JSON list of C-alpha atoms in Angstrom, two decimals:
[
{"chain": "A", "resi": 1, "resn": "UNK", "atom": "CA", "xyz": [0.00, 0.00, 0.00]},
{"chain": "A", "resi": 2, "resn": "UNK", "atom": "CA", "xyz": [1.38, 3.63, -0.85]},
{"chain": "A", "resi": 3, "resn": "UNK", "atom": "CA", "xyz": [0.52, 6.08, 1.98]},
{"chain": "A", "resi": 4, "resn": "UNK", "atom": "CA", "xyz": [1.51, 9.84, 1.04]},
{"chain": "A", "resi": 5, "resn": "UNK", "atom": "CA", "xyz": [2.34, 12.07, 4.54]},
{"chain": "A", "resi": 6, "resn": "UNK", "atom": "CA", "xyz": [1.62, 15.32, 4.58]},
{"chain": "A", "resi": 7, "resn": "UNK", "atom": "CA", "xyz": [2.81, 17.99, 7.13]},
{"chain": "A", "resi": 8, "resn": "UNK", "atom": "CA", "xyz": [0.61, 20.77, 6.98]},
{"chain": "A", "resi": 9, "resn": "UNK", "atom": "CA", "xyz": [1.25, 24.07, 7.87]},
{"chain": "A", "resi": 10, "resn": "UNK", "atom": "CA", "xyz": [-0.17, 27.11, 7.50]},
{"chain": "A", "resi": 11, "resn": "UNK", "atom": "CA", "xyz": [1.66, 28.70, 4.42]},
{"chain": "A", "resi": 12, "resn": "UNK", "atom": "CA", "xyz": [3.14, 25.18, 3.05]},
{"chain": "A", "resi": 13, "resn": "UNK", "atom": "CA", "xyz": [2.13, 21.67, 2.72]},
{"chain": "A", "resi": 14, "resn": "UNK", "atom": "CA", "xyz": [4.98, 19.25, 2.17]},
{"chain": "A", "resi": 15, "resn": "UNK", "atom": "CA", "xyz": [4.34, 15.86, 0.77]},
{"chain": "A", "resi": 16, "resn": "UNK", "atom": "CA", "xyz": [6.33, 12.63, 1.20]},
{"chain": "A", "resi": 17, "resn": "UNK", "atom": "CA", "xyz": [5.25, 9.18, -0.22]},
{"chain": "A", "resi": 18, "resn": "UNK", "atom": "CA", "xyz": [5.98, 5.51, 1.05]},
{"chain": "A", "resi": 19, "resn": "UNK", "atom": "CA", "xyz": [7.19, 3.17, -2.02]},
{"chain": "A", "resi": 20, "resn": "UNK", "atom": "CA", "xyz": [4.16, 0.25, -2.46]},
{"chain": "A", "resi": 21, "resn": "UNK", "atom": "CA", "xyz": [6.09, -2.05, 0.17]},
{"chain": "A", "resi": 22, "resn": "UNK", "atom": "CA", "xyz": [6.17, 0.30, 2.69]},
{"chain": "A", "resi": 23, "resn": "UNK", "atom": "CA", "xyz": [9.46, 0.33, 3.21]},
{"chain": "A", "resi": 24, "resn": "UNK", "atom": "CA", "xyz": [10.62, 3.45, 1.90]},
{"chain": "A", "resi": 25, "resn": "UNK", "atom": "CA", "xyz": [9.82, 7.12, 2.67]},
{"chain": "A", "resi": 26, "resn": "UNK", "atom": "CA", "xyz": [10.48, 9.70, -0.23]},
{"chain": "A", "resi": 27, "resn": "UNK", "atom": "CA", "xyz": [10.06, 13.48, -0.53]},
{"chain": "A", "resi": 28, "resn": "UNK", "atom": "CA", "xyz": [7.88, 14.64, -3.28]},
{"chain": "A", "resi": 29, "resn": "UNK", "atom": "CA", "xyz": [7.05, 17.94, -3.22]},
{"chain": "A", "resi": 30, "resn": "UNK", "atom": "CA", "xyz": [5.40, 21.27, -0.93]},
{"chain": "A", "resi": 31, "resn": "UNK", "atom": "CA", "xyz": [2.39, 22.80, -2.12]},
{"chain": "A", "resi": 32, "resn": "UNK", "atom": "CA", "xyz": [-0.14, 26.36, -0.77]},
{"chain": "A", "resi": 33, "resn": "UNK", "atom": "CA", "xyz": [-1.37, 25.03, 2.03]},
{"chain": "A", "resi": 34, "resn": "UNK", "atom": "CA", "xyz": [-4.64, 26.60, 0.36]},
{"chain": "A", "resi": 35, "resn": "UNK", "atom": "CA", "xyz": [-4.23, 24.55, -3.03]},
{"chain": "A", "resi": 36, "resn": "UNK", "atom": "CA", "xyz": [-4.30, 21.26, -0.66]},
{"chain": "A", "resi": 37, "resn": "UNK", "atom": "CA", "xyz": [-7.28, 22.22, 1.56]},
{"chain": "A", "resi": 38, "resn": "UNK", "atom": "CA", "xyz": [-9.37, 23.59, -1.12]},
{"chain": "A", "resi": 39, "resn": "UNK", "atom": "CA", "xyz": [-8.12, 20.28, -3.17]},
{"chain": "A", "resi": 40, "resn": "UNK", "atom": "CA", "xyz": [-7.05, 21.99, -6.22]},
{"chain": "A", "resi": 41, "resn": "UNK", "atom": "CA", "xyz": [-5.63, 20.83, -9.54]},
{"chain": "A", "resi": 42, "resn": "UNK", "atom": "CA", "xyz": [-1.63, 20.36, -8.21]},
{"chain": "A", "resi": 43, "resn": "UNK", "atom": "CA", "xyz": [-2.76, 18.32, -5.43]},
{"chain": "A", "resi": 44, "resn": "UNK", "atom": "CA", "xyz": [-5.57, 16.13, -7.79]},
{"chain": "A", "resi": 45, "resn": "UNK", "atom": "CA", "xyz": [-2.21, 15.42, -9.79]},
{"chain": "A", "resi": 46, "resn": "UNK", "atom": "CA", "xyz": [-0.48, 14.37, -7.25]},
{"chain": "A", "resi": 47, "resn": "UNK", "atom": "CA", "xyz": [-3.06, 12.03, -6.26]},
{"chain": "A", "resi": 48, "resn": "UNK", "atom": "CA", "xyz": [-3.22, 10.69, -8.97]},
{"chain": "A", "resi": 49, "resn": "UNK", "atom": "CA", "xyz": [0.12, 10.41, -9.94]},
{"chain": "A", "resi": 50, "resn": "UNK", "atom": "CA", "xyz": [1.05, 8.68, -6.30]},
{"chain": "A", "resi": 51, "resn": "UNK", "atom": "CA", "xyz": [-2.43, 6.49, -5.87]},
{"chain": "A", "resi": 52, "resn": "UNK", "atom": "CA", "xyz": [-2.11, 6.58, -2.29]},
{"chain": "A", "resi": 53, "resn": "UNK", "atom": "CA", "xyz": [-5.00, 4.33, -0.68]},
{"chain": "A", "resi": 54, "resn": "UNK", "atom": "CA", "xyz": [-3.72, 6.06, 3.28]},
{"chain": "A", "resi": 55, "resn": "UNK", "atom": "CA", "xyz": [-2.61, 9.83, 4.80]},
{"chain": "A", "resi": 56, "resn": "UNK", "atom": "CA", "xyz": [-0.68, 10.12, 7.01]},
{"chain": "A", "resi": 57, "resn": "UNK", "atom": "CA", "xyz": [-0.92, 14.01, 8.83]},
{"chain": "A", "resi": 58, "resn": "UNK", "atom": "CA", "xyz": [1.90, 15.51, 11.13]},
{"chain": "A", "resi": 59, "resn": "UNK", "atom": "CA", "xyz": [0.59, 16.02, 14.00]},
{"chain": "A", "resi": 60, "resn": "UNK", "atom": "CA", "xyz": [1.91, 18.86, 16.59]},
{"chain": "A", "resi": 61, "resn": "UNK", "atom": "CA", "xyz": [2.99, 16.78, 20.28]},
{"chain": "A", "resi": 62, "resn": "UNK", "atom": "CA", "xyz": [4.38, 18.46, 22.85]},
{"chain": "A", "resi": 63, "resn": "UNK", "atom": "CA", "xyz": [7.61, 17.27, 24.42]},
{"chain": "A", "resi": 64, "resn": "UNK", "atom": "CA", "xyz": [5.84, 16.18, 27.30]},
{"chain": "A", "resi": 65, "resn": "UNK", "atom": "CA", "xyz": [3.62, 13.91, 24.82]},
{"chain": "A", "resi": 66, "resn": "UNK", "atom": "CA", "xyz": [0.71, 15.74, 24.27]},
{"chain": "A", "resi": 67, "resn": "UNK", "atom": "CA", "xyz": [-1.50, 17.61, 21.73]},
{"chain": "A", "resi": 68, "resn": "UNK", "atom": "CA", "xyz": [0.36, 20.91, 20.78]},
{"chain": "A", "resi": 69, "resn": "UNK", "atom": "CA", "xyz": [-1.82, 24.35, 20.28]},
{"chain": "A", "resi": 70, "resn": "UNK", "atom": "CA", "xyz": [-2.04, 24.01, 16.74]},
{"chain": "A", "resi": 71, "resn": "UNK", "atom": "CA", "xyz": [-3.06, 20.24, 16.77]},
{"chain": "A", "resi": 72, "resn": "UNK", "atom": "CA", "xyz": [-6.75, 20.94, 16.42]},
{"chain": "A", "resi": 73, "resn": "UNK", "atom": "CA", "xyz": [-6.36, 22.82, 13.44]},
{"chain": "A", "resi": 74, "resn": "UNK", "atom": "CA", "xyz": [-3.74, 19.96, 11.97]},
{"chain": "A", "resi": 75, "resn": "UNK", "atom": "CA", "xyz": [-6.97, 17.72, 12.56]},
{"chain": "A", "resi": 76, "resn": "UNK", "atom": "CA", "xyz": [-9.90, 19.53, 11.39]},
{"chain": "A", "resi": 77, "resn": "UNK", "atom": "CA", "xyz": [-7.80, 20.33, 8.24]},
{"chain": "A", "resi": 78, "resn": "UNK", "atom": "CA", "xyz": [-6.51, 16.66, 7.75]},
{"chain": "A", "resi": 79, "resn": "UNK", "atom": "CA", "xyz": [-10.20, 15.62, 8.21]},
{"chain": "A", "resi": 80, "resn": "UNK", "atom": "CA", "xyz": [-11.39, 17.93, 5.23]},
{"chain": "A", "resi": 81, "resn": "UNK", "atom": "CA", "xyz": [-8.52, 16.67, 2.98]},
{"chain": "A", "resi": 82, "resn": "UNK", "atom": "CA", "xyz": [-9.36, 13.09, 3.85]},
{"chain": "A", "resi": 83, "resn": "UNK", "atom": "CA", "xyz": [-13.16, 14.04, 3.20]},
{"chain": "A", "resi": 84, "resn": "UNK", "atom": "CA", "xyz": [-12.63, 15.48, 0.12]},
{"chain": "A", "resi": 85, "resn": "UNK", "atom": "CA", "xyz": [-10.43, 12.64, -1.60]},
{"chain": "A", "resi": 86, "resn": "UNK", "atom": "CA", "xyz": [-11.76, 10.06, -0.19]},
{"chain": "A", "resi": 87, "resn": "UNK", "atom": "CA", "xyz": [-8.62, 8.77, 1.30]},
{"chain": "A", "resi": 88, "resn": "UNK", "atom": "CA", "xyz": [-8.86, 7.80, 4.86]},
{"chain": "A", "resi": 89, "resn": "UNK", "atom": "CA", "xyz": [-6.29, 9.42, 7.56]},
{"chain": "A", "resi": 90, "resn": "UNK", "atom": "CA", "xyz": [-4.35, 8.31, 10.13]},
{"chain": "A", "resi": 91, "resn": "UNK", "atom": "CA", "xyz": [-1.82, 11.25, 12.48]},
{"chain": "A", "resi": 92, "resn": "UNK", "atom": "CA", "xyz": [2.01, 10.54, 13.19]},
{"chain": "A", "resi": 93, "resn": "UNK", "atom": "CA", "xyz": [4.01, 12.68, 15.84]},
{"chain": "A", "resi": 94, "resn": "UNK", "atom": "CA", "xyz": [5.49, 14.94, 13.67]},
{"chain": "A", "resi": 95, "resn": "UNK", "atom": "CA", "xyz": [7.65, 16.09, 16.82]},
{"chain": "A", "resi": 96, "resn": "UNK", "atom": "CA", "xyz": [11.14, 17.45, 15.49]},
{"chain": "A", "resi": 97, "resn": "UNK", "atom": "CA", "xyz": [11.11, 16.99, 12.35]},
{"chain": "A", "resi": 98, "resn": "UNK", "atom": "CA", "xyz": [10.83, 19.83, 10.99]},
{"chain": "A", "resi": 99, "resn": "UNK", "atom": "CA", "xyz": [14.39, 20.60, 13.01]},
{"chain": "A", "resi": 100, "resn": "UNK", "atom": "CA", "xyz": [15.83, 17.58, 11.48]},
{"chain": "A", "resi": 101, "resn": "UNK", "atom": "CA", "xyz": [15.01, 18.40, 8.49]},
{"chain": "A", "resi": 102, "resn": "UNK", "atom": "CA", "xyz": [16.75, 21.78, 8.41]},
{"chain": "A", "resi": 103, "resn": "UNK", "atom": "CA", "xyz": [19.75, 19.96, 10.36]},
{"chain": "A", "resi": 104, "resn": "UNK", "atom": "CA", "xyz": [19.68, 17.80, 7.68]},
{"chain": "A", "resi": 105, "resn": "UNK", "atom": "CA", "xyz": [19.67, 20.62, 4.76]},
{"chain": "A", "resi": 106, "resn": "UNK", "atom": "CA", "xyz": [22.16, 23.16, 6.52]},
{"chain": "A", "resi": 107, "resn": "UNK", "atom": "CA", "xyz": [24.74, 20.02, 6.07]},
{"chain": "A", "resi": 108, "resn": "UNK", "atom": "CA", "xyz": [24.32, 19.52, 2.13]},
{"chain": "A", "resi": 109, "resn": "UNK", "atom": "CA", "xyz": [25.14, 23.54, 2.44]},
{"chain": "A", "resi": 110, "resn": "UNK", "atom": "CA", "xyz": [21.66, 25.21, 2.11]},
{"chain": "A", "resi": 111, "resn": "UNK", "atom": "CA", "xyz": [20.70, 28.54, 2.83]},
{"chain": "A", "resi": 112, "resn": "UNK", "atom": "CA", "xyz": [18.03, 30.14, 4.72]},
{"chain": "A", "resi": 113, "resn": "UNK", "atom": "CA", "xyz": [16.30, 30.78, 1.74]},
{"chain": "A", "resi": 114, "resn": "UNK", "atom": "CA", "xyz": [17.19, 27.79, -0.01]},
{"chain": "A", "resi": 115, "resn": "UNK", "atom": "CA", "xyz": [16.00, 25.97, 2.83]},
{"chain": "A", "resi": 116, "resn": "UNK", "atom": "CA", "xyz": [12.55, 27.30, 2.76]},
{"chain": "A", "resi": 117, "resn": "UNK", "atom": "CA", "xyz": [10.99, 25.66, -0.16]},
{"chain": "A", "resi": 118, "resn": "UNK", "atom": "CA", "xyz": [12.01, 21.87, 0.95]},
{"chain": "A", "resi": 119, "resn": "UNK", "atom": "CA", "xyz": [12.06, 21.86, 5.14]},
{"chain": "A", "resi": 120, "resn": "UNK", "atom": "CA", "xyz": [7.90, 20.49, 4.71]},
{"chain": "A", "resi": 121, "resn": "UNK", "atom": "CA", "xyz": [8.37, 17.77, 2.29]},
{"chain": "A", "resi": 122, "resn": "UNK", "atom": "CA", "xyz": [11.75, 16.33, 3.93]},
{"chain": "A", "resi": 123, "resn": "UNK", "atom": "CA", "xyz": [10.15, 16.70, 7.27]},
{"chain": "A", "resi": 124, "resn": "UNK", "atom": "CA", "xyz": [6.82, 14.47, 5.87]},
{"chain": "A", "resi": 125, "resn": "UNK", "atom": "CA", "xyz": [9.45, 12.34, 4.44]},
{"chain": "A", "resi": 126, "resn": "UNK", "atom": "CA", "xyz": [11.26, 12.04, 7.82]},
{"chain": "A", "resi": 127, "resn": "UNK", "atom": "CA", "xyz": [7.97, 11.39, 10.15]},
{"chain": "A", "resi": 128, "resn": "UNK", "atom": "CA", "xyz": [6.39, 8.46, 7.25]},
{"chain": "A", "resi": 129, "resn": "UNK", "atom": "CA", "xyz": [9.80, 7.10, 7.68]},
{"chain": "A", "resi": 130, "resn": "UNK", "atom": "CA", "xyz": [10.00, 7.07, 11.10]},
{"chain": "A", "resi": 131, "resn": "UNK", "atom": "CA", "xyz": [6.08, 5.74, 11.18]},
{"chain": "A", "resi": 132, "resn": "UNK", "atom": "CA", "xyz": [6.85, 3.19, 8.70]},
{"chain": "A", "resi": 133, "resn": "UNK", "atom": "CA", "xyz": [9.86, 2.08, 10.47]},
{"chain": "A", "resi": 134, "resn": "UNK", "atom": "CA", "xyz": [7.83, 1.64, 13.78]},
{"chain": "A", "resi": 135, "resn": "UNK", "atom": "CA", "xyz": [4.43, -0.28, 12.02]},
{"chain": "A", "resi": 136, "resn": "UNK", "atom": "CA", "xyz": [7.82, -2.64, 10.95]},
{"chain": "A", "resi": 137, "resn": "UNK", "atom": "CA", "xyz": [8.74, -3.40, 14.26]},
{"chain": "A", "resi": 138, "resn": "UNK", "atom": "CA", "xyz": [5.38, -3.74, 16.18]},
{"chain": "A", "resi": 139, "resn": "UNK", "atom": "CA", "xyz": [4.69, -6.33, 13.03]},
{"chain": "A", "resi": 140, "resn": "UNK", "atom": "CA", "xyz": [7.24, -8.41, 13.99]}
]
């Protein structure tokens, strides 16, 4: 099954997808965050490009394990992406990653600027991989 993660913000959307066998988590691409909610052409293609049959949504925890401030929003906007594509959703602690991601960028050498376009998709990328890695384990 391909599931395509998206970390939603509210400016961005970046988009990561799992390979079929679930092993693999790959960037793809960040889109308006208003082009994904109002589920306009860009994001059609990219469903249909990608097939995915699950979404998986960032969600904002807390270091202490909890729901952050914006984690309401995160659902009530997953929900009406999920709604309108018909693509059920599940949530993945999105804790850190968008930190890792920009650890990981400032190392290849990035800007700032450079930086800003790509920090949502590698961070999606980052949190499907680290939810794909754990589904792995409890599996065994």
């Amino acid at each position: 099954m391909r599931i395509m993660a998206l970390d939603i913000g509210e400016t961005r959307v970046g988009v990561a997808v799992s390979d079929p066998g679930e092993r693999v988590s790959s960037p793809v691409s960040v889109l308006p965050a208003a082009d994904v909610l109002a589920h306009a052409k860009p994001f059609q293609r990219l469903l249909e490009d990608w097939e995915p049959e699950l979404l998986l949504c960032g969600l904002p925890i807390t270091l202490a394990g909890e729901e952050g401030p914006q984690a309401a929003r995160i659902r009530a906007a997953a929900k009406a992406i999920s709604d309108a594509c018909g693509i059920p959703c599940e949530f993945a602690d999105e804790r850190l990653s968008s930190q890792e991601a920009k650890r990981s960028l400032r190392e290849k050498g990035l800007t700032e600027k450079a930086m800003r376009g790509k920090i949502d998709m590698i961070a999606a990328s980052l949190f499907l991989q680290a939810w794909l890695d754990a589904r792995r384990e409890r599996e065994r």
